[in-house]
mmCIF file of C-alpha atoms in Angstrom:
data_model
loop_
_atom_site.group_PDB
_atom_site.id
_atom_site.type_symbol
_atom_site.label_atom_id
_atom_site.label_comp_id
_atom_site.label_asym_id
_atom_site.label_seq_id
_atom_site.Cartn_x
_atom_site.Cartn_y
_atom_site.Cartn_z
ATOM 1 C CA MET A 785 -0.689 8.690 24.048
ATOM 2 C CA ILE A 786 -2.028 9.410 20.475
ATOM 3 C CA PRO A 787 -5.756 9.386 20.369
ATOM 4 C CA ALA A 788 -5.658 8.693 16.644
ATOM 5 C CA CYS A 789 -4.621 5.103 17.426
ATOM 6 C CA PHE A 790 -8.046 4.801 19.223
ATOM 7 C CA SER A 791 -10.485 7.075 17.127
ATOM 8 C CA HIS A 792 -11.304 6.938 13.346
ATOM 9 C CA PRO A 793 -11.088 10.423 12.291
ATOM 10 C CA ASN A 794 -11.835 11.155 8.370
ATOM 11 C CA THR A 795 -12.489 7.620 7.913
ATOM 12 C CA LEU A 796 -13.752 6.463 4.434
ATOM 13 C CA SER A 797 -17.582 6.079 4.460
ATOM 14 C CA SER A 798 -20.139 3.916 2.027
ATOM 15 C CA THR A 799 -18.611 0.365 3.055
ATOM 16 C CA SER A 800 -20.257 -0.951 -0.196
ATOM 17 C CA GLN A 801 -17.832 1.362 -2.349
ATOM 18 C CA VAL A 802 -14.984 1.541 -0.442
ATOM 19 C CA PRO A 803 -12.164 -1.184 -1.133
ATOM 20 C CA GLN A 804 -11.724 -4.266 1.506
ATOM 21 C CA ASN A 805 -8.584 -4.503 -0.185
ATOM 22 C CA LEU A 806 -6.655 -2.931 -2.938
ATOM 23 C CA ILE A 807 -3.242 -4.144 -4.243
ATOM 24 C CA THR A 808 -1.141 -2.596 -7.120
ATOM 25 C CA CYS A 809 1.669 -4.460 -8.855
ATOM 26 C CA ILE A 810 3.967 -3.411 -11.304
ATOM 27 C CA TYR A 811 6.078 -5.791 -13.583
ATOM 28 C CA GLN A 812 9.112 -5.306 -15.935
ATOM 29 C CA THR A 813 8.101 -7.102 -19.237
ATOM 30 C CA GLN A 814 7.805 -6.381 -22.485
ATOM 31 C CA LEU A 815 4.885 -5.678 -25.109
ATOM 32 C CA CYS A 816 5.600 -6.233 -28.833
ATOM 33 C CA ASN A 817 9.107 -6.541 -28.416
ATOM 34 C CA SER A 818 9.416 -3.018 -26.621
ATOM 35 C CA PRO A 819 10.050 -2.869 -22.895
ATOM 36 C CA THR A 820 7.079 -2.112 -20.894
ATOM 37 C CA TYR A 821 6.000 -1.319 -17.023
ATOM 38 C CA LEU A 822 2.583 -3.019 -16.847
ATOM 39 C CA THR A 823 0.573 -2.696 -13.836
ATOM 40 C CA LEU A 824 -2.026 -4.738 -12.255
ATOM 41 C CA THR A 825 -4.200 -3.349 -9.661
ATOM 42 C CA TRP A 826 -6.896 -5.833 -7.741
ATOM 43 C CA SER A 827 -9.727 -4.211 -6.245
ATOM 44 C CA LYS A 828 -12.248 -5.768 -4.118
ATOM 45 C CA THR A 829 -15.351 -4.318 -2.432
ATOM 46 C CA LEU A 830 -18.202 -5.636 -0.539
ATOM 47 C CA LEU A 831 -20.303 -5.551 -3.922
ATOM 48 C CA SER A 832 -17.187 -6.142 -6.654
ATOM 49 C CA HIS A 833 -14.228 -7.740 -7.628
ATOM 50 C CA SER A 834 -12.065 -6.248 -10.612
ATOM 51 C CA LEU A 835 -8.510 -6.329 -12.245
ATOM 52 C CA THR A 836 -7.312 -3.105 -13.926
ATOM 53 C CA ILE A 837 -4.574 -3.747 -16.196
ATOM 54 C CA TYR A 838 -2.501 -0.597 -17.446
ATOM 55 C CA ALA A 839 0.514 0.241 -19.492
ATOM 56 C CA ALA A 840 1.105 4.076 -19.646
ATOM 57 C CA ASP A 841 0.693 5.140 -23.411
ATOM 58 C CA SER A 842 -0.321 1.749 -24.548
ATOM 59 C CA PHE A 843 -3.609 0.610 -23.172
ATOM 60 C CA SER A 844 -5.808 0.269 -19.819
ATOM 61 C CA THR A 845 -8.754 -2.402 -19.742
ATOM 62 C CA THR A 846 -10.532 -3.523 -16.582
ATOM 63 C CA ILE A 847 -11.691 -7.369 -16.038
ATOM 64 C CA SER A 848 -14.636 -7.896 -13.572
ATOM 65 C CA LEU A 849 -14.042 -11.333 -11.632
ATOM 66 C CA TYR A 850 -17.908 -11.275 -10.964
ATOM 67 C CA PRO A 851 -20.394 -11.346 -13.509
ATOM 68 C CA SER A 852 -22.990 -9.542 -11.459
ATOM 69 C CA THR A 853 -22.957 -7.777 -8.047
ATOM 70 C CA PHE A 854 -24.703 -10.494 -6.146
ATOM 71 C CA SER A 855 -23.126 -13.509 -8.080
ATOM 72 C CA PHE A 856 -21.342 -16.242 -6.336
ATOM 73 C CA PHE A 857 -19.835 -17.461 -9.503
ATOM 74 C CA ARG A 858 -16.792 -16.239 -11.049
ATOM 75 C CA ASN A 859 -16.797 -15.037 -14.691
ATOM 76 C CA ARG A 860 -15.932 -17.728 -17.058
ATOM 77 C CA PRO A 861 -12.280 -17.676 -18.849
ATOM 78 C CA GLY A 862 -12.143 -14.905 -21.686
ATOM 79 C CA SER A 863 -9.949 -13.074 -23.965
ATOM 80 C CA LYS A 864 -9.633 -9.563 -25.844
ATOM 81 C CA SER A 865 -7.828 -8.090 -28.754
ATOM 82 C CA ILE A 866 -6.477 -4.796 -27.637
ATOM 83 C CA TYR A 867 -4.756 -2.202 -30.231
ATOM 84 C CA LEU A 868 -1.777 -0.164 -28.441
ATOM 85 C CA THR A 869 -2.284 3.485 -28.186
ATOM 86 C CA ARG A 870 1.134 4.524 -29.425
ATOM 87 C CA HIS A 871 1.381 2.047 -31.950
ATOM 88 C CA HIS A 872 -2.225 1.357 -33.697
ATOM 89 C CA CYS A 873 -1.093 -1.113 -35.973
ATOM 90 C CA GLN A 874 0.060 -3.189 -33.160
ATOM 91 C CA ARG A 875 -2.374 -5.507 -31.229
ATOM 92 C CA ILE A 876 -2.189 -7.690 -28.484
ATOM 93 C CA LYS A 877 -4.341 -10.440 -26.739
ATOM 94 C CA LEU A 878 -5.213 -10.548 -23.446
ATOM 95 C CA TYR A 879 -6.614 -13.739 -21.770
ATOM 96 C CA TRP A 880 -7.579 -14.510 -18.579
ATOM 97 C CA ASP A 881 -9.067 -17.180 -16.194
ATOM 98 C CA PHE A 882 -10.341 -16.776 -12.640
ATOM 99 C CA THR A 883 -12.874 -19.497 -12.451
ATOM 100 C CA ARG A 884 -11.163 -21.516 -9.830
ATOM 101 C CA ALA A 885 -8.804 -18.864 -8.386
ATOM 102 C CA ASP A 886 -7.894 -19.263 -4.567
ATOM 103 C CA PHE A 887 -7.561 -16.248 -2.479
ATOM 104 C CA ASP A 888 -6.162 -15.502 0.680
ATOM 105 C CA GLU A 889 -8.603 -14.298 3.480
ATOM 106 C CA ASN A 890 -9.794 -10.664 2.293
ATOM 107 C CA SER A 891 -7.383 -10.336 -0.604
ATOM 108 C CA ALA A 892 -7.944 -9.123 -3.963
ATOM 109 C CA GLU A 893 -5.265 -10.963 -5.301
ATOM 110 C CA PRO A 894 -5.549 -14.438 -6.437
ATOM 111 C CA GLU A 895 -2.964 -17.134 -4.749
ATOM 112 C CA SER A 896 -3.143 -19.888 -7.295
ATOM 113 C CA SER A 897 -5.379 -21.661 -9.768
ATOM 114 C CA PHE A 898 -5.478 -18.717 -12.359
ATOM 115 C CA TYR A 899 -3.693 -17.164 -15.288
ATOM 116 C CA ILE A 900 -3.394 -13.905 -17.126
ATOM 117 C CA ALA A 901 -1.463 -13.634 -20.211
ATOM 118 C CA ILE A 902 -0.497 -11.420 -22.765
ATOM 119 C CA SER A 903 0.338 -12.179 -26.545
ATOM 120 C CA CYS A 904 1.774 -10.416 -29.664
ATOM 121 C CA ASN A 905 2.115 -12.104 -32.753
ATOM 122 C CA ALA A 906 1.033 -15.106 -31.451
ATOM 123 C CA ARG A 907 4.243 -15.147 -28.993
ATOM 124 C CA LEU A 908 3.537 -15.203 -25.449
ATOM 125 C CA GLU A 909 5.111 -11.742 -23.569
ATOM 126 C CA PHE A 910 3.436 -11.810 -20.451
ATOM 127 C CA PHE A 911 2.389 -14.578 -18.198
ATOM 128 C CA LEU A 912 1.110 -14.611 -14.343
ATOM 129 C CA GLY A 913 -0.507 -17.487 -12.533
ATOM 130 C CA ASP A 914 -0.095 -21.425 -12.625
ATOM 131 C CA LEU A 915 -2.660 -22.749 -15.154
ATOM 132 C CA GLN A 916 -0.185 -22.853 -17.941
ATOM 133 C CA GLU A 917 -1.499 -25.975 -19.680
ATOM 134 C CA GLU A 918 -5.200 -24.174 -19.542
ATOM 135 C CA LEU A 919 -3.961 -21.392 -21.323
ATOM 136 C CA THR A 920 -2.179 -23.656 -24.061
ATOM 137 C CA ARG A 921 -5.557 -25.238 -24.304
ATOM 138 C CA ARG A 922 -7.672 -22.426 -24.594
ATOM 139 C CA SER A 923 -5.817 -19.889 -26.654
ATOM 140 C CA GLY A 924 -3.989 -22.068 -28.728
ATOM 141 C CA LEU A 925 -0.453 -20.727 -28.497
ATOM 142 C CA ILE A 926 2.125 -23.313 -28.934
ATOM 143 C CA MET A 927 3.757 -23.216 -25.325
ATOM 144 C CA ALA A 928 6.008 -25.825 -25.756
ATOM 145 C CA CYS A 929 7.862 -24.042 -28.479
ATOM 146 C CA GLN A 930 8.029 -20.819 -26.226
ATOM 147 C CA VAL A 931 10.436 -20.178 -23.102
ATOM 148 C CA ILE A 932 7.857 -18.323 -21.029
ATOM 149 C CA PRO A 933 9.141 -14.891 -20.462
ATOM 150 C CA GLU A 934 10.378 -13.517 -16.849
ATOM 151 C CA SER A 935 8.488 -10.733 -15.789
ATOM 152 C CA ILE A 936 10.361 -9.039 -12.845
ATOM 153 C CA LEU A 937 7.931 -7.704 -9.767
ATOM 154 C CA LEU A 938 9.235 -4.251 -9.058
ATOM 155 C CA SER A 939 6.896 -2.924 -6.560
ATOM 156 C CA ARG A 940 3.755 -3.688 -4.690
ATOM 157 C CA ARG A 941 1.507 -1.334 -3.374
ATOM 158 C CA GLU A 942 -1.332 -2.139 -1.015
ATOM 159 C CA HIS A 943 -4.084 -0.523 0.680
ATOM 160 C CA VAL A 944 -5.022 -2.172 4.033
ATOM 161 C CA PHE A 945 -8.210 -1.097 5.939
ATOM 162 C CA GLY A 946 -8.486 -1.761 9.814
ATOM 163 C CA ARG A 947 -8.846 -0.013 13.232
ATOM 164 C CA LYS A 948 -5.425 -0.764 15.236
ATOM 165 C CA SER A 949 -3.862 -3.584 12.991
ATOM 166 C CA TYR A 950 -3.182 -3.942 9.528
ATOM 167 C CA ILE A 951 -1.872 -6.915 7.779
ATOM 168 C CA SER A 952 -0.201 -7.565 4.321
ATOM 169 C CA ARG A 953 1.393 -10.465 2.551
ATOM 170 C CA ALA A 954 4.728 -9.909 0.287
ATOM 171 C CA LYS A 955 7.552 -11.785 -1.039
ATOM 172 C CA PHE A 956 11.059 -10.837 -0.182
ATOM 173 C CA LEU A 957 13.138 -12.327 -3.022
ATOM 174 C CA GLY A 958 10.978 -15.138 -3.528
ATOM 175 C CA SER A 959 10.185 -15.597 0.121
ATOM 176 C CA LYS A 960 6.561 -15.087 1.208
ATOM 177 C CA HIS A 961 5.938 -13.626 4.395
ATOM 178 C CA GLU A 962 2.990 -12.009 6.417
ATOM 179 C CA ILE A 963 3.614 -8.222 7.309
ATOM 180 C CA GLY A 964 1.796 -6.943 10.319
ATOM 181 C CA ILE A 965 1.311 -3.026 11.497
ATOM 182 C CA GLU A 966 0.017 -2.480 14.750
ATOM 183 C CA CYS A 967 -0.717 1.099 16.519
ATOM 184 C CA SER A 968 -1.790 1.342 19.964
ATOM 185 C CA GLY A 969 -1.112 3.825 23.051
ATOM 186 C CA GLY A 970 1.297 5.867 20.870
ATOM 187 C CA VAL A 971 3.284 2.761 19.977
ATOM 188 C CA LEU A 972 3.927 1.443 16.611
ATOM 189 C CA LYS A 973 4.783 -2.120 16.063
ATOM 190 C CA VAL A 974 6.094 -4.186 12.965
ATOM 191 C CA LYS A 975 5.214 -7.949 12.992
ATOM 192 C CA VAL A 976 6.811 -10.455 10.481
ATOM 193 C CA ASP A 977 5.073 -13.834 10.573
ATOM 194 C CA GLY A 978 3.338 -12.957 13.729
ATOM 195 C CA GLU A 979 6.857 -12.076 15.317
ATOM 196 C CA THR A 980 7.421 -8.750 16.744
ATOM 197 C CA ASN A 981 10.367 -7.177 14.503
ATOM 198 C CA LEU A 982 10.219 -3.512 15.485
ATOM 199 C CA VAL A 983 8.648 -1.294 18.202
ATOM 200 C CA ILE A 984 8.855 2.547 17.933
ATOM 201 C CA LYS A 985 7.596 4.130 20.933
ATOM 202 C CA ARG A 986 6.543 7.939 21.503
ATOM 203 C CA LEU A 987 5.246 8.231 17.754
ATOM 204 C CA ALA A 988 3.852 12.094 18.674
ATOM 205 C CA TRP A 989 7.795 12.881 18.085
ATOM 206 C CA LYS A 990 8.894 9.923 16.169
ATOM 207 C CA PHE A 991 5.969 10.059 13.548
ATOM 208 C CA ARG A 992 8.445 9.695 10.431
ATOM 209 C CA GLY A 993 11.572 7.875 10.337
ATOM 210 C CA ASN A 994 13.392 4.752 9.034
ATOM 211 C CA GLU A 995 15.188 1.636 10.529
ATOM 212 C CA ARG A 996 16.658 -1.379 9.471
ATOM 213 C CA ILE A 997 15.266 -4.745 9.684
ATOM 214 C CA TYR A 998 15.698 -8.406 8.856
ATOM 215 C CA VAL A 999 12.956 -10.602 7.151
ATOM 216 C CA ASN A 1000 14.043 -14.031 7.363
ATOM 217 C CA GLY A 1001 18.143 -12.879 6.952
ATOM 218 C CA ILE A 1002 17.061 -10.268 4.320
ATOM 219 C CA GLU A 1003 18.200 -7.032 4.991
ATOM 220 C CA VAL A 1004 15.272 -4.644 4.449
ATOM 221 C CA GLU A 1005 14.947 -0.716 5.054
ATOM 222 C CA PHE A 1006 11.567 0.241 6.694
ATOM 223 C CA PHE A 1007 10.222 3.751 6.452
ATOM 224 C CA TRP A 1008 7.311 5.082 8.293
ATOM 225 C CA ASP A 1009 5.179 8.035 8.053
ATOM 226 C CA VAL A 1010 2.070 8.506 10.629
ATOM 227 C CA PHE A 1011 1.921 12.282 10.584
ATOM 228 C CA ASN A 1012 -1.662 12.025 9.380
ATOM 229 C CA TRP A 1013 -2.542 9.748 12.555
ATOM 230 C CA VAL A 1014 -0.647 12.037 15.211
ATOM 231 C CA ASN A 1015 -2.527 15.116 13.806
ATOM 232 C CA SER A 1016 -5.715 14.027 13.184
ATOM 233 C CA ASP A 1017 -7.276 15.351 16.020
ATOM 234 C CA ASN A 1018 -5.804 18.893 15.532
ATOM 235 C CA ASN A 1019 -5.895 19.112 11.724
ATOM 236 C CA SER A 1020 -9.005 18.851 9.842
ATOM 237 C CA ASN A 1021 -6.908 18.300 6.702
ATOM 238 C CA SER A 1022 -5.745 15.042 7.686
ATOM 239 C CA ASN A 1023 -6.198 12.163 5.322
ATOM 240 C CA GLY A 1024 -6.649 9.697 7.696
ATOM 241 C CA HIS A 1025 -3.771 7.283 6.830
ATOM 242 C CA GLY A 1026 -0.336 6.272 7.683
ATOM 243 C CA VAL A 1027 2.322 5.246 4.942
ATOM 244 C CA PHE A 1028 5.068 2.611 5.653
ATOM 245 C CA ILE A 1029 7.577 1.192 2.989
ATOM 246 C CA PHE A 1030 9.644 -1.951 3.276
ATOM 247 C CA GLN A 1031 12.438 -1.671 0.582
ATOM 248 C CA VAL A 1032 14.910 -4.273 -0.454
ATOM 249 C CA GLY A 1033 18.012 -3.117 -2.336
ATOM 250 C CA ASP A 1034 17.586 0.110 -4.129
ATOM 251 C CA GLY A 1035 13.855 0.009 -4.056
ATOM 252 C CA GLY A 1036 11.118 -0.684 -6.762
ATOM 253 C CA VAL A 1037 9.570 1.732 -9.217
ATOM 254 C CA TRP A 1038 6.487 3.091 -7.701
ATOM 255 C CA PRO A 1039 3.190 2.172 -9.897
ATOM 256 C CA GLU A 1040 0.944 5.326 -11.416
ATOM 257 C CA MET A 1041 -2.302 5.323 -9.744
ATOM 258 C CA VAL A 1042 -4.974 4.462 -12.071
ATOM 259 C CA GLY A 1043 -8.593 2.714 -12.069
ATOM 260 C CA PRO A 1044 -10.132 2.423 -8.363
ATOM 261 C CA GLU A 1045 -7.044 2.978 -6.726
ATOM 262 C CA LYS A 1046 -6.831 7.106 -8.227
ATOM 263 C CA ARG A 1047 -10.699 6.822 -7.361
ATOM 264 C CA LEU A 1048 -10.215 6.263 -3.608
ATOM 265 C CA MET A 1049 -7.400 8.667 -3.598
ATOM 266 C CA ARG A 1050 -9.485 11.371 -5.213
ATOM 267 C CA LYS A 1051 -12.439 10.561 -2.670
ATOM 268 C CA SER A 1052 -9.910 11.152 0.065
ATOM 269 C CA LEU A 1053 -8.627 14.129 -1.195
ATOM 270 C CA SER A 1054 -12.436 15.641 -1.687
ATOM 271 C CA SER A 1055 -13.480 14.635 1.751
ATOM 272 C CA VAL A 1056 -10.296 16.646 2.868
ATOM 273 C CA ALA A 1057 -11.475 19.594 0.850
ATOM 274 C CA GLY A 1058 -15.131 19.454 1.936
ATOM 275 C CA SER A 1059 -17.706 21.517 0.187
ATOM 276 C CA GLY A 1060 -15.091 24.117 -0.907
ATOM 277 C CA PRO A 1061 -13.335 23.590 -4.677
ATOM 278 C CA MET A 1062 -10.228 21.559 -4.691
ATOM 279 C CA PRO A 1063 -7.473 23.360 -6.740
ATOM 280 C CA ALA A 1064 -6.158 21.440 -9.632
ATOM 281 C CA THR A 1065 -2.966 20.599 -8.197
ATOM 282 C CA THR A 1066 -4.485 18.447 -5.883
ATOM 283 C CA LEU A 1067 -5.505 16.043 -8.431
ATOM 284 C CA SER A 1068 -1.737 15.566 -9.596
ATOM 285 C CA PRO A 1069 -0.053 12.558 -8.188
ATOM 286 C CA SER A 1070 2.016 14.499 -6.147
ATOM 287 C CA PRO A 1071 -0.325 14.945 -3.118
ATOM 288 C CA TRP A 1072 -0.444 11.115 -2.845
ATOM 289 C CA CYS A 1073 3.242 11.164 -2.375
ATOM 290 C CA SER A 1074 3.985 10.946 1.289
ATOM 291 C CA SER A 1075 7.147 12.842 2.167
ATOM 292 C CA VAL A 1076 8.773 9.596 3.629
ATOM 293 C CA LEU A 1077 7.929 8.030 0.242
ATOM 294 C CA GLN A 1078 9.898 10.636 -1.502
ATOM 295 C CA TRP A 1079 12.524 10.121 1.064
ATOM 296 C CA ALA A 1080 12.790 6.374 0.495
ATOM 297 C CA GLU A 1081 13.209 7.100 -3.177
ATOM 298 C CA GLU A 1082 15.997 9.784 -2.593
ATOM 299 C CA SER A 1083 17.743 7.341 -0.182
ATOM 300 C CA SER A 1084 18.184 4.810 -3.087
ATOM 301 C CA ASP A 1085 21.211 4.767 -5.585
ATOM 302 C CA GLY A 1086 19.144 6.337 -8.179
ATOM 303 C CA GLY A 1087 17.863 9.077 -6.069
ATOM 304 C CA ARG A 1088 14.735 9.654 -8.119
ATOM 305 C CA SER A 1089 11.534 11.286 -6.150
ATOM 306 C CA SER A 1090 8.550 10.675 -8.130
ATOM 307 C CA CYS A 1091 5.377 8.386 -7.782
ATOM 308 C CA SER A 1092 4.889 7.892 -11.559
ATOM 309 C CA SER A 1093 6.784 5.105 -13.229
ATOM 310 C CA SER A 1094 7.399 6.964 -16.363
ATOM 311 C CA THR A 1095 10.133 8.833 -14.468
ATOM 312 C CA ARG A 1096 12.515 5.915 -14.372
ATOM 313 C CA SER A 1097 14.623 4.366 -17.242
ATOM 314 C CA TYR A 1098 14.043 0.956 -18.198
ATOM 315 C CA GLY A 1099 15.864 -1.876 -16.541
ATOM 316 C CA SER A 1100 15.883 -3.864 -13.164
ATOM 317 C CA ASN A 1101 17.979 -2.274 -10.555
ATOM 318 C CA GLY A 1102 17.464 -5.589 -8.495
ATOM 319 C CA GLY A 1103 15.312 -3.963 -5.649
ATOM 320 C CA PHE A 1104 11.761 -4.544 -4.354
ATOM 321 C CA SER A 1105 9.680 -2.170 -2.370
ATOM 322 C CA LEU A 1106 6.472 -2.802 -0.621
ATOM 323 C CA LEU A 1107 4.467 0.341 -0.164
ATOM 324 C CA LEU A 1108 1.532 0.075 2.369
ATOM 325 C CA TYR A 1109 -1.194 2.817 2.845
ATOM 326 C CA ALA A 1110 -3.264 2.039 5.975
ATOM 327 C CA TRP A 1111 -6.810 3.404 6.449
ATOM 328 C CA LYS A 1112 -8.632 3.488 9.528
ATOM 329 C CA LYS A 1113 -12.232 2.277 9.214
ATOM 330 C CA ASP A 1114 -15.284 2.565 11.182
#
């Protein structure tokens, strides 16, 4: 039996600041005709709800989905002009509308009735959502004369919080599924749409590994790392979270951690270090990479092992990865 599955060591405190849900998606798209990885981080806490949009060496901005801490009304539609860092003479226009956005229960990411768009020189280059007519009316962009660019979702990383059960929802090749992770009595269960797909016993000896599963007929490589959970009672340096990867094809590109996600990991590392000073290296991306994460990357044809999206060349490899950090909460 693994006591970590029943107790809550190294859990995150201050519930008003800890995310209830944190999702980062990385898209392959273009900005001003230049190939770009665009990272969107959705963060929801007890008192706030925000979206951080980031493109390496280009720009970073955060949008609040609520105008004030205790407001029941979402922010009005908005827009913002941004000059790109690497090309000071180039400017993009960001548009958004979450006024009527629908969200799954406890999810920071909207399901429908919203839009996010980026244009350059009055040309639409990125669009996410389902309110194209609303965007046309508010922005003045001539959508009828344009082909809406295809933005490819390469990877999705989600921080889920629970005690014994952790739930995520993700699309595998266009089909959306509910993914469940359960840990109890030294047994790890993987569920897809409520049905048990994989059972891993004796986690004390099998705290890391990989198995092949099938999701709606799609072959998915599943990797897990619960070393922190297994050793949480004996190792005060445990971060208290499990890492799980669902990889289709060659896998995707791991998004760089920015904004609230970066702060969450910094806080976790700070609690590990205690009152003593943290080495500078602990604030680099590398400590946030589980060994199983590097293993998953190295198992792909690309053979790359880094958490930074900047290390991969541009171009879709036909794969997708769902990365889950499962955090134990009080």
